[in-house]
JSON list of C-alpha atoms in Angstrom, two decimals:
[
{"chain": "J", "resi": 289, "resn": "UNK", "atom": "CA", "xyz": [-116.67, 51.46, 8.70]},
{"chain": "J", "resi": 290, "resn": "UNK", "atom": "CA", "xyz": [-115.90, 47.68, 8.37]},
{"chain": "J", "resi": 291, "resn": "UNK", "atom": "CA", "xyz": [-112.36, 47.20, 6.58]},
{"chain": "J", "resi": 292, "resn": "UNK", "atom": "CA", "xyz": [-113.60, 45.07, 3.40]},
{"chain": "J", "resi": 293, "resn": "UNK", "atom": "CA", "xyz": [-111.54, 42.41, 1.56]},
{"chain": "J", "resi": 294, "resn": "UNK", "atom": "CA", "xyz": [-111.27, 42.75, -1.73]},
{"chain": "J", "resi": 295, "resn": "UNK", "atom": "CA", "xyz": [-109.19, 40.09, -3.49]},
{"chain": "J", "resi": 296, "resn": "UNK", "atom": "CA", "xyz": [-109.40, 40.27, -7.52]},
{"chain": "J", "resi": 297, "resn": "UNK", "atom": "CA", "xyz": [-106.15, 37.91, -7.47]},
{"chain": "J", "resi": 298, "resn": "UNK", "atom": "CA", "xyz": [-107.22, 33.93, -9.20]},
{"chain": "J", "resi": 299, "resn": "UNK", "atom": "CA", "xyz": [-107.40, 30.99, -6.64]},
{"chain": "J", "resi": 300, "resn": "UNK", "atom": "CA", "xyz": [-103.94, 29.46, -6.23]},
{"chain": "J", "resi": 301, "resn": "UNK", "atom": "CA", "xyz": [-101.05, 28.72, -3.73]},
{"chain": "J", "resi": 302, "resn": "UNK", "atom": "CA", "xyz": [-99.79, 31.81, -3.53]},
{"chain": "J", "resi": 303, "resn": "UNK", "atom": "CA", "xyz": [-102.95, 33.52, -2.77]},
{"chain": "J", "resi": 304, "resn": "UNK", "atom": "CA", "xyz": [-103.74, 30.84, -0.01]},
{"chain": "J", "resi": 305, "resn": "UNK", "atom": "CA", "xyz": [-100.43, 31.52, 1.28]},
{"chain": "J", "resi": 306, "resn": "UNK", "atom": "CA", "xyz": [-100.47, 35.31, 1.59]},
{"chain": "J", "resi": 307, "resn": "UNK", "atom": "CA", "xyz": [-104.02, 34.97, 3.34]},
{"chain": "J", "resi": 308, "resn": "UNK", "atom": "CA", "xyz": [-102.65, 32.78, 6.18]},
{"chain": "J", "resi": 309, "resn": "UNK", "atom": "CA", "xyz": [-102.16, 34.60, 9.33]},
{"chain": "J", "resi": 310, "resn": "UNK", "atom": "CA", "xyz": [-98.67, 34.48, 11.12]},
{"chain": "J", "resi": 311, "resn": "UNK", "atom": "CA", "xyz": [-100.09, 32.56, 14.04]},
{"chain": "J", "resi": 312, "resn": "UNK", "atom": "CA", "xyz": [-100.92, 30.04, 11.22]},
{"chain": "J", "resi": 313, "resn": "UNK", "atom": "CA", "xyz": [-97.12, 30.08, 9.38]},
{"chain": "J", "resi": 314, "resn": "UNK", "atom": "CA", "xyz": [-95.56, 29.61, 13.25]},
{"chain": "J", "resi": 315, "resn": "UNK", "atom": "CA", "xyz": [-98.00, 26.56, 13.64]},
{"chain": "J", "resi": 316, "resn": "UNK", "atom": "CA", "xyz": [-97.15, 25.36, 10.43]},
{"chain": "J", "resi": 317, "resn": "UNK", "atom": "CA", "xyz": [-93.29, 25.53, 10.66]},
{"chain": "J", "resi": 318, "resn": "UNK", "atom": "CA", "xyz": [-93.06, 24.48, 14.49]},
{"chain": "J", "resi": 319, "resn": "UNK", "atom": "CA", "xyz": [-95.04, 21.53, 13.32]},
{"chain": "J", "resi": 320, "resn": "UNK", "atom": "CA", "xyz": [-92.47, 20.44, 10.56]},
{"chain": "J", "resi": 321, "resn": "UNK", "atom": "CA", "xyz": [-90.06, 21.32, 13.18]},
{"chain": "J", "resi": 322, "resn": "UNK", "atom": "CA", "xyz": [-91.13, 18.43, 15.16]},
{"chain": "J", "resi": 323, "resn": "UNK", "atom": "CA", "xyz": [-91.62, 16.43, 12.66]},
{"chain": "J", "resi": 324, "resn": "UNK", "atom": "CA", "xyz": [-88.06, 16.16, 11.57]},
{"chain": "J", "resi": 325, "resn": "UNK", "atom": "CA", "xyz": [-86.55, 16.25, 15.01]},
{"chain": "J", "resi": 326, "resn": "UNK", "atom": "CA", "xyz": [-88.78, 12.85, 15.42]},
{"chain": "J", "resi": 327, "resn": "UNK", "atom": "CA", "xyz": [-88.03, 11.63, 12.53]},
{"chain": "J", "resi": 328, "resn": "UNK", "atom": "CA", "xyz": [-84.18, 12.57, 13.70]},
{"chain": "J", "resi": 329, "resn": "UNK", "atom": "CA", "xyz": [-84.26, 11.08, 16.54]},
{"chain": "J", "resi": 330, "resn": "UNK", "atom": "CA", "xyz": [-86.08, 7.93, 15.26]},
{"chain": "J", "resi": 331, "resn": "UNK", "atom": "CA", "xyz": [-83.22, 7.36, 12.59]},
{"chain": "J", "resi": 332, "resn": "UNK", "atom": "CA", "xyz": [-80.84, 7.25, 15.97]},
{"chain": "J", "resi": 333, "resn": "UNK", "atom": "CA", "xyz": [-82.42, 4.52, 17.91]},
{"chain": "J", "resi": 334, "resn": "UNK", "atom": "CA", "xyz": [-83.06, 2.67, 14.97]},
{"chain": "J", "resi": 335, "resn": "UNK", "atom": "CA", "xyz": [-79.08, 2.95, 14.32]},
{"chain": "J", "resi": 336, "resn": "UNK", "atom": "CA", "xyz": [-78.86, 2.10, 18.00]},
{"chain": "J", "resi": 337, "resn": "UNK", "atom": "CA", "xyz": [-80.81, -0.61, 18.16]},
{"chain": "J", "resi": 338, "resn": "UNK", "atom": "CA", "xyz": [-78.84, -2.23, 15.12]},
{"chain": "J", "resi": 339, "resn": "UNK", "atom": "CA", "xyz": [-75.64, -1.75, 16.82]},
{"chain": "J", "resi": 340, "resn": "UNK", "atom": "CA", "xyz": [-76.89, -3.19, 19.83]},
{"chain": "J", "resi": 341, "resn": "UNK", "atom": "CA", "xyz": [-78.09, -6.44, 17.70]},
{"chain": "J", "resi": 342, "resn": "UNK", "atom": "CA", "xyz": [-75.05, -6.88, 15.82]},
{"chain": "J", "resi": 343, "resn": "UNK", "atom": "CA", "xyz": [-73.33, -6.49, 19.49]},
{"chain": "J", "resi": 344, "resn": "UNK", "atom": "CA", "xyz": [-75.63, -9.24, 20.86]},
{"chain": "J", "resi": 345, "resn": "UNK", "atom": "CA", "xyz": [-75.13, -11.70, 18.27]},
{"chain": "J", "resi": 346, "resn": "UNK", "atom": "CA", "xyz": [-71.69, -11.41, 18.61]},
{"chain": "J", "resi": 347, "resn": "UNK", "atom": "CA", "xyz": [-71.97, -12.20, 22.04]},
{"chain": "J", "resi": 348, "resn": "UNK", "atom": "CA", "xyz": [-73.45, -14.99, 21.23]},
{"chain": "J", "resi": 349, "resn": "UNK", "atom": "CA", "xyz": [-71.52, -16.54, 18.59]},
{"chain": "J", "resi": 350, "resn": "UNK", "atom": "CA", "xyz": [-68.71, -16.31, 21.22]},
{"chain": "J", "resi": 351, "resn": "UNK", "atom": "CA", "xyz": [-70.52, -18.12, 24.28]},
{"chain": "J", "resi": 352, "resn": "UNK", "atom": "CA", "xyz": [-71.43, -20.94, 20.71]},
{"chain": "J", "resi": 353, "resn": "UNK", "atom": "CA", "xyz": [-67.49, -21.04, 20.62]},
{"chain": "J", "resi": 354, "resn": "UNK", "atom": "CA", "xyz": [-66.81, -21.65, 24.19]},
{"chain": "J", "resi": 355, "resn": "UNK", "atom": "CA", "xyz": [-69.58, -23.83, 24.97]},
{"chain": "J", "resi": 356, "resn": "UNK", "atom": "CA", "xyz": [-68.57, -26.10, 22.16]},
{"chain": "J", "resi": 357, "resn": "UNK", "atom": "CA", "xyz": [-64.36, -26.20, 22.72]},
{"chain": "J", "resi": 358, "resn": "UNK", "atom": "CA", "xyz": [-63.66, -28.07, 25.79]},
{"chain": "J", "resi": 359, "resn": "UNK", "atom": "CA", "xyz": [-63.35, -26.65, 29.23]},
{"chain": "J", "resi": 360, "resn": "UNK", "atom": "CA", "xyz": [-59.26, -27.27, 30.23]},
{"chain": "J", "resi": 361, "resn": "UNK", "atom": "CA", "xyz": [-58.39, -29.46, 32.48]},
{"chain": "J", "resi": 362, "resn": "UNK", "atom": "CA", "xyz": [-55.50, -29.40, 34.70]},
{"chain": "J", "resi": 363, "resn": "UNK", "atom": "CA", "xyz": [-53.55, -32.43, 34.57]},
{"chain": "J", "resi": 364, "resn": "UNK", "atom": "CA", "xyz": [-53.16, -34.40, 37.98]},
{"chain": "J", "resi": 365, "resn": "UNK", "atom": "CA", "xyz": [-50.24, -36.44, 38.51]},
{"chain": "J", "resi": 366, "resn": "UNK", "atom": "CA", "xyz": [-51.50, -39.55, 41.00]},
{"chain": "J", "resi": 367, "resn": "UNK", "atom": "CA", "xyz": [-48.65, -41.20, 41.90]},
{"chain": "J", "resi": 368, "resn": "UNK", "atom": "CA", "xyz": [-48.36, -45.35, 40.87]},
{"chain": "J", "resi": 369, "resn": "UNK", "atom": "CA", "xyz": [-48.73, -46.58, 44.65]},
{"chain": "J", "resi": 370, "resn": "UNK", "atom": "CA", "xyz": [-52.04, -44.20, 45.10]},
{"chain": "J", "resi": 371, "resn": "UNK", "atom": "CA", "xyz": [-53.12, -45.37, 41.57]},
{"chain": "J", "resi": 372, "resn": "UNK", "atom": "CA", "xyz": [-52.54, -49.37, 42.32]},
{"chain": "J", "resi": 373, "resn": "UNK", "atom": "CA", "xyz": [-54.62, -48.70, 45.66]},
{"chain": "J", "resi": 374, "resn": "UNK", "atom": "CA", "xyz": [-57.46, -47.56, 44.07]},
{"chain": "J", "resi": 375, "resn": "UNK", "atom": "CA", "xyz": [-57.30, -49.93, 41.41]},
{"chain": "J", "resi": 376, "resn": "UNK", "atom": "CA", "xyz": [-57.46, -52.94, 43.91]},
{"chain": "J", "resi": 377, "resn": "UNK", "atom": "CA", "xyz": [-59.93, -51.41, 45.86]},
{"chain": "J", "resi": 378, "resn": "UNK", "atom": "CA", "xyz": [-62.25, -51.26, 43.25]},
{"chain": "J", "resi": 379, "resn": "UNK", "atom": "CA", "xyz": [-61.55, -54.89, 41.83]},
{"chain": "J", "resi": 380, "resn": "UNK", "atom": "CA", "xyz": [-62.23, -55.64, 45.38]},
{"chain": "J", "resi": 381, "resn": "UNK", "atom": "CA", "xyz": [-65.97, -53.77, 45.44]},
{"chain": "J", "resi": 382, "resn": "UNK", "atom": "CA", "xyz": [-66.56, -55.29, 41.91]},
{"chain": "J", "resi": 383, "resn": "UNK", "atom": "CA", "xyz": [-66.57, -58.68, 43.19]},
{"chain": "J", "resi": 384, "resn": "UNK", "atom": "CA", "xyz": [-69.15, -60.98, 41.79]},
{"chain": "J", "resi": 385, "resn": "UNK", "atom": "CA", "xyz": [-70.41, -61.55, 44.88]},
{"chain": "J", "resi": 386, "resn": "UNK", "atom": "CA", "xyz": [-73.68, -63.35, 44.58]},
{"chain": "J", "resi": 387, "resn": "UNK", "atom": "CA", "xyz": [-72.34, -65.10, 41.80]},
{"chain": "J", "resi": 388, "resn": "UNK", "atom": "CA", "xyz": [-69.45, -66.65, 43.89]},
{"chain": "J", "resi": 389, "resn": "UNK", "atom": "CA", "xyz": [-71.59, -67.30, 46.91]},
{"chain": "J", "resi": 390, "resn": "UNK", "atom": "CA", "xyz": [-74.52, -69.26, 44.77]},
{"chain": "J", "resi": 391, "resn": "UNK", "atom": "CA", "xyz": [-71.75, -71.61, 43.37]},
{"chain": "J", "resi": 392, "resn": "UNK", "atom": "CA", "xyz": [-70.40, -72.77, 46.07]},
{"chain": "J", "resi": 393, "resn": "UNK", "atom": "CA", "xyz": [-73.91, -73.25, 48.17]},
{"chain": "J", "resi": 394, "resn": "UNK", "atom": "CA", "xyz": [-75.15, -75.13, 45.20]},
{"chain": "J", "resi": 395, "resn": "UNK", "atom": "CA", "xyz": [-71.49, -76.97, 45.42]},
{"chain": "J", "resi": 396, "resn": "UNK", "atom": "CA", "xyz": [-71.38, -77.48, 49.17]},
{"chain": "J", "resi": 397, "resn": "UNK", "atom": "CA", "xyz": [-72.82, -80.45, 50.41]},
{"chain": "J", "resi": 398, "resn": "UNK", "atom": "CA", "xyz": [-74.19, -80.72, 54.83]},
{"chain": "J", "resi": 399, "resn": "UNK", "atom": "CA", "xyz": [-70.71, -82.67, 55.42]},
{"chain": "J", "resi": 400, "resn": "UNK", "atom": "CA", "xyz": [-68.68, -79.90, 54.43]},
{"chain": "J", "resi": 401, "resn": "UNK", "atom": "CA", "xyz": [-67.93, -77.54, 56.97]},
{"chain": "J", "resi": 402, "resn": "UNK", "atom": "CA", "xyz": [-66.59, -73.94, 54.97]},
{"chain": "J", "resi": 403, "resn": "UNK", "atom": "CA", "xyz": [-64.56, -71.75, 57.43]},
{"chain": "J", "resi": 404, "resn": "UNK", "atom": "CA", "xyz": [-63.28, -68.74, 55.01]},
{"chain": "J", "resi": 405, "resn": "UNK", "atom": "CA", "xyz": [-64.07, -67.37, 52.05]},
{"chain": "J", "resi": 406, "resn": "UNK", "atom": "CA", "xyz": [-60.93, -65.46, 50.59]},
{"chain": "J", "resi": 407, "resn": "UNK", "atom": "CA", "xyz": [-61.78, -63.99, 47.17]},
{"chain": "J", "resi": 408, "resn": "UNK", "atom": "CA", "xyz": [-58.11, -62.45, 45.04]},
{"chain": "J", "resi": 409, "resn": "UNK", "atom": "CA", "xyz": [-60.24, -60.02, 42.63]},
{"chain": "J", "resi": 410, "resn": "UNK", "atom": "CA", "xyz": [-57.19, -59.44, 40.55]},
{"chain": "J", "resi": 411, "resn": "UNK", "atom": "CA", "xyz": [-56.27, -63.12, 39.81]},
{"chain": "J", "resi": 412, "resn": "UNK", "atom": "CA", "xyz": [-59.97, -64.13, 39.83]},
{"chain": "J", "resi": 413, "resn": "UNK", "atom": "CA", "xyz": [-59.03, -66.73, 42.31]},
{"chain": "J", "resi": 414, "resn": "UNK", "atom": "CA", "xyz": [-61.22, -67.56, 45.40]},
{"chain": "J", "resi": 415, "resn": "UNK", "atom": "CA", "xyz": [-59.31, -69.58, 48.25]},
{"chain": "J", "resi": 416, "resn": "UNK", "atom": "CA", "xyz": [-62.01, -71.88, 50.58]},
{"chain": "J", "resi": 417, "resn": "UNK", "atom": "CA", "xyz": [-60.88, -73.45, 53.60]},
{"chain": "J", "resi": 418, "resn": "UNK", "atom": "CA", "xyz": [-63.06, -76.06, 54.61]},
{"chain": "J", "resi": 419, "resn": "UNK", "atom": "CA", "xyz": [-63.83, -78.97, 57.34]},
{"chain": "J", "resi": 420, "resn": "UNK", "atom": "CA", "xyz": [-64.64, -82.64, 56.40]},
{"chain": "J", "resi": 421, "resn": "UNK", "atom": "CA", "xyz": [-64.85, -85.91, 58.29]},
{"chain": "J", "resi": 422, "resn": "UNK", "atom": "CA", "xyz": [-63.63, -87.52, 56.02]},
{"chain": "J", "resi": 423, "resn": "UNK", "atom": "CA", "xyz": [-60.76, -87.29, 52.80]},
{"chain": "J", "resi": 424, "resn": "UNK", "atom": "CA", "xyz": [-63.63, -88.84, 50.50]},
{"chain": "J", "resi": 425, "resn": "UNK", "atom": "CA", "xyz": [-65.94, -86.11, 51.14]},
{"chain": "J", "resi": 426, "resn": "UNK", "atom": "CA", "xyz": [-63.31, -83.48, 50.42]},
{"chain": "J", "resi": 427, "resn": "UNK", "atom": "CA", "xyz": [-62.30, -85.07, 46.91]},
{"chain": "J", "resi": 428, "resn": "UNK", "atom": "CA", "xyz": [-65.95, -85.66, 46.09]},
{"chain": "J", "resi": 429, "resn": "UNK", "atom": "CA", "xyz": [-66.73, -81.80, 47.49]},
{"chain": "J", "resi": 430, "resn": "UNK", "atom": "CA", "xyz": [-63.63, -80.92, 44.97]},
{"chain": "J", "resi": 431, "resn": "UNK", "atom": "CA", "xyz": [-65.21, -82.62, 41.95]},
{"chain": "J", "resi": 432, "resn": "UNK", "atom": "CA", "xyz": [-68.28, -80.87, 42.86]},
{"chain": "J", "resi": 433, "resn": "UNK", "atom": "CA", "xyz": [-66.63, -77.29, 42.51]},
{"chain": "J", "resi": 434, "resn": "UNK", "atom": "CA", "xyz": [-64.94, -78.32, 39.21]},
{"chain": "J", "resi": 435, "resn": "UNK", "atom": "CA", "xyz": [-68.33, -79.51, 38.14]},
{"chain": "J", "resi": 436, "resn": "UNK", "atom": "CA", "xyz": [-69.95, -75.62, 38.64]},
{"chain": "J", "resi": 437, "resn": "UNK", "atom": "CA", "xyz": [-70.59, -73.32, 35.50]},
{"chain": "J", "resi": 438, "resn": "UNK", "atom": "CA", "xyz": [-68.88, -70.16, 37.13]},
{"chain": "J", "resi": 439, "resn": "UNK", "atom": "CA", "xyz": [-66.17, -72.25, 38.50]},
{"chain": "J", "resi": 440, "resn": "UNK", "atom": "CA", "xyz": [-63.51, -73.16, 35.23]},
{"chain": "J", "resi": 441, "resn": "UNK", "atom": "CA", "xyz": [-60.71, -75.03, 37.78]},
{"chain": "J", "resi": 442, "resn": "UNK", "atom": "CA", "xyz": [-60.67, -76.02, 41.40]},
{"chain": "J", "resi": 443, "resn": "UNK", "atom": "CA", "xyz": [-57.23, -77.28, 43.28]},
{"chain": "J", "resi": 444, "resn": "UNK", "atom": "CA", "xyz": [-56.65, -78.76, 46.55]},
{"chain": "J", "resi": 445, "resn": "UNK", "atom": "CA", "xyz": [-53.51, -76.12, 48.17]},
{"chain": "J", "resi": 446, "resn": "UNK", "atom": "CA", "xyz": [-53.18, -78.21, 50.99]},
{"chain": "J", "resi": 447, "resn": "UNK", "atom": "CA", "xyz": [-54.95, -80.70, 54.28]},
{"chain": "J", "resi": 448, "resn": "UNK", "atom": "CA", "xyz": [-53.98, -81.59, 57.26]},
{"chain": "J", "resi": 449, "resn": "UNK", "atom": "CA", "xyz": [-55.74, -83.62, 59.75]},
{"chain": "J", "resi": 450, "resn": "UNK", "atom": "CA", "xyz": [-57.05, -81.99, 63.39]},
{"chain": "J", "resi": 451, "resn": "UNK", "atom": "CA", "xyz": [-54.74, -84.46, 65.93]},
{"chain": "J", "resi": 452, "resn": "UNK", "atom": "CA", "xyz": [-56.55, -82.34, 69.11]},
{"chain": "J", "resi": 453, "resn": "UNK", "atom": "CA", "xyz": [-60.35, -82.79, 68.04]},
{"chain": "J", "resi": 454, "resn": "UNK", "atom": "CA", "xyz": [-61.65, -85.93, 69.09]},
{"chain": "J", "resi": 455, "resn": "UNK", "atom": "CA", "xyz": [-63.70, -86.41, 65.87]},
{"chain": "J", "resi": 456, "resn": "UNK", "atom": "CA", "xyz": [-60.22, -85.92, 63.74]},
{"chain": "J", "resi": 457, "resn": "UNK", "atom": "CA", "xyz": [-61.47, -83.85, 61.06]},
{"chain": "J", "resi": 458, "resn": "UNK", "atom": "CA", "xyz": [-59.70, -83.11, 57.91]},
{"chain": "J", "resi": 459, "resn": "UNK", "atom": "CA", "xyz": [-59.09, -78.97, 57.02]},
{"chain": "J", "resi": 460, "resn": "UNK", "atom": "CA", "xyz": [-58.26, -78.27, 53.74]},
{"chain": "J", "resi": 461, "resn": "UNK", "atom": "CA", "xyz": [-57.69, -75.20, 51.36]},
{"chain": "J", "resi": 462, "resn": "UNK", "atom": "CA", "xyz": [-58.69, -75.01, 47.71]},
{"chain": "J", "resi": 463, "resn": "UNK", "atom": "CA", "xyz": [-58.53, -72.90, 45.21]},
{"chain": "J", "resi": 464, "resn": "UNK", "atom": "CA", "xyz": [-60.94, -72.23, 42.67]},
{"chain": "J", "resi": 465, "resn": "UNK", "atom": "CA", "xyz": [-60.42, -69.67, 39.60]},
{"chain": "J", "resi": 466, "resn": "UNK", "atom": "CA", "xyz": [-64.24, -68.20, 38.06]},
{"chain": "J", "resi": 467, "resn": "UNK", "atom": "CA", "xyz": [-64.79, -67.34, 35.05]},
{"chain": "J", "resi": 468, "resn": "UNK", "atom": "CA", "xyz": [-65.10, -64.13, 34.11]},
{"chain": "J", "resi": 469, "resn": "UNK", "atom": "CA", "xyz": [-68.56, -62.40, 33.82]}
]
């Protein structure tokens, strides 16, 4: 004969309970088992991960600090001779160039001969030596270079007169000061 259940006991928790099979409690308890050892180990990266943030924003806050302080420099003695070199050299490259060539084209006349340009970048001084037939020609050429807008003086240095050309033609020096750009 069949094994009959007879329960008389009123519906409840603890009757539901004492009908589950042990198959069922094991299920039940490994389950909430699991459940808190991921909820464990969920707590734990969380933690992790917030250390790891803090961590990186203190990182960064330091690379903000050294990206905004200067890097240091070394200090590099040049010496004053090295130092005046360069100086003149680039006076030298800085030379108004075009400027100083269009005023005295537009200042040189076809019976003026010019033989050297020497420009003194420092002293804004340019030194032209020059051929003329004639000592009119170089006064009136002289007045014409004092006459120029980037010119503000020009000065005969010296003349002489060529005794071993046959033409005897007068070279001369002058210097004219520009003014500055």
């Amino acid at each position: 004969m069949r094994r009959m259940q007879i329960d008389f006991a009123p519906p409840g928790w603890r009757r539901a309970l004492f009908r589950l099979r042990p198959a069922t409690v094991f299920g039940i308890v490994l389950g909430l088992g699991l459940c808190a050892g991921a909820g464990l180990a969920a707590w734990e990266m969380a933690q992790k991960q917030l250390a790891r943030e803090a961590q990186l924003q203190a990182i960064q806050r330091q690379a903000v600090a050294l990206s905004k302080a200067p890097p240091p420099v070394a200090a590099i003695a040049i010496p004053e001779a090295q130092a005046q070199a360069v100086n003149a050299a680039i006076m030298q490259l800085n030379l108004p160039w075009n400027d100083l060539q269009d005023a005295v084209a537009a200042a040189t006349p076809r019976t003026v001969a010019l033989l050297a340009l020497d420009p003194d970048a420092r002293k804004r001084v340019l030194k032209i030596t020059a051929e003329t037939k004639n000592a009119d020609e170089m006064i009136a050429y002289i007045e014409e270079l004092k006459q120029q807008e980037f010119f503000s003086a020009a000065a005969l240095l010296r003349h002489e007169v060529s005794e071993q050309d046959p033409n005897r033609p007068i070279r001369f020096q002058v210097e004219v000061q520009w003014r500055a750009p």
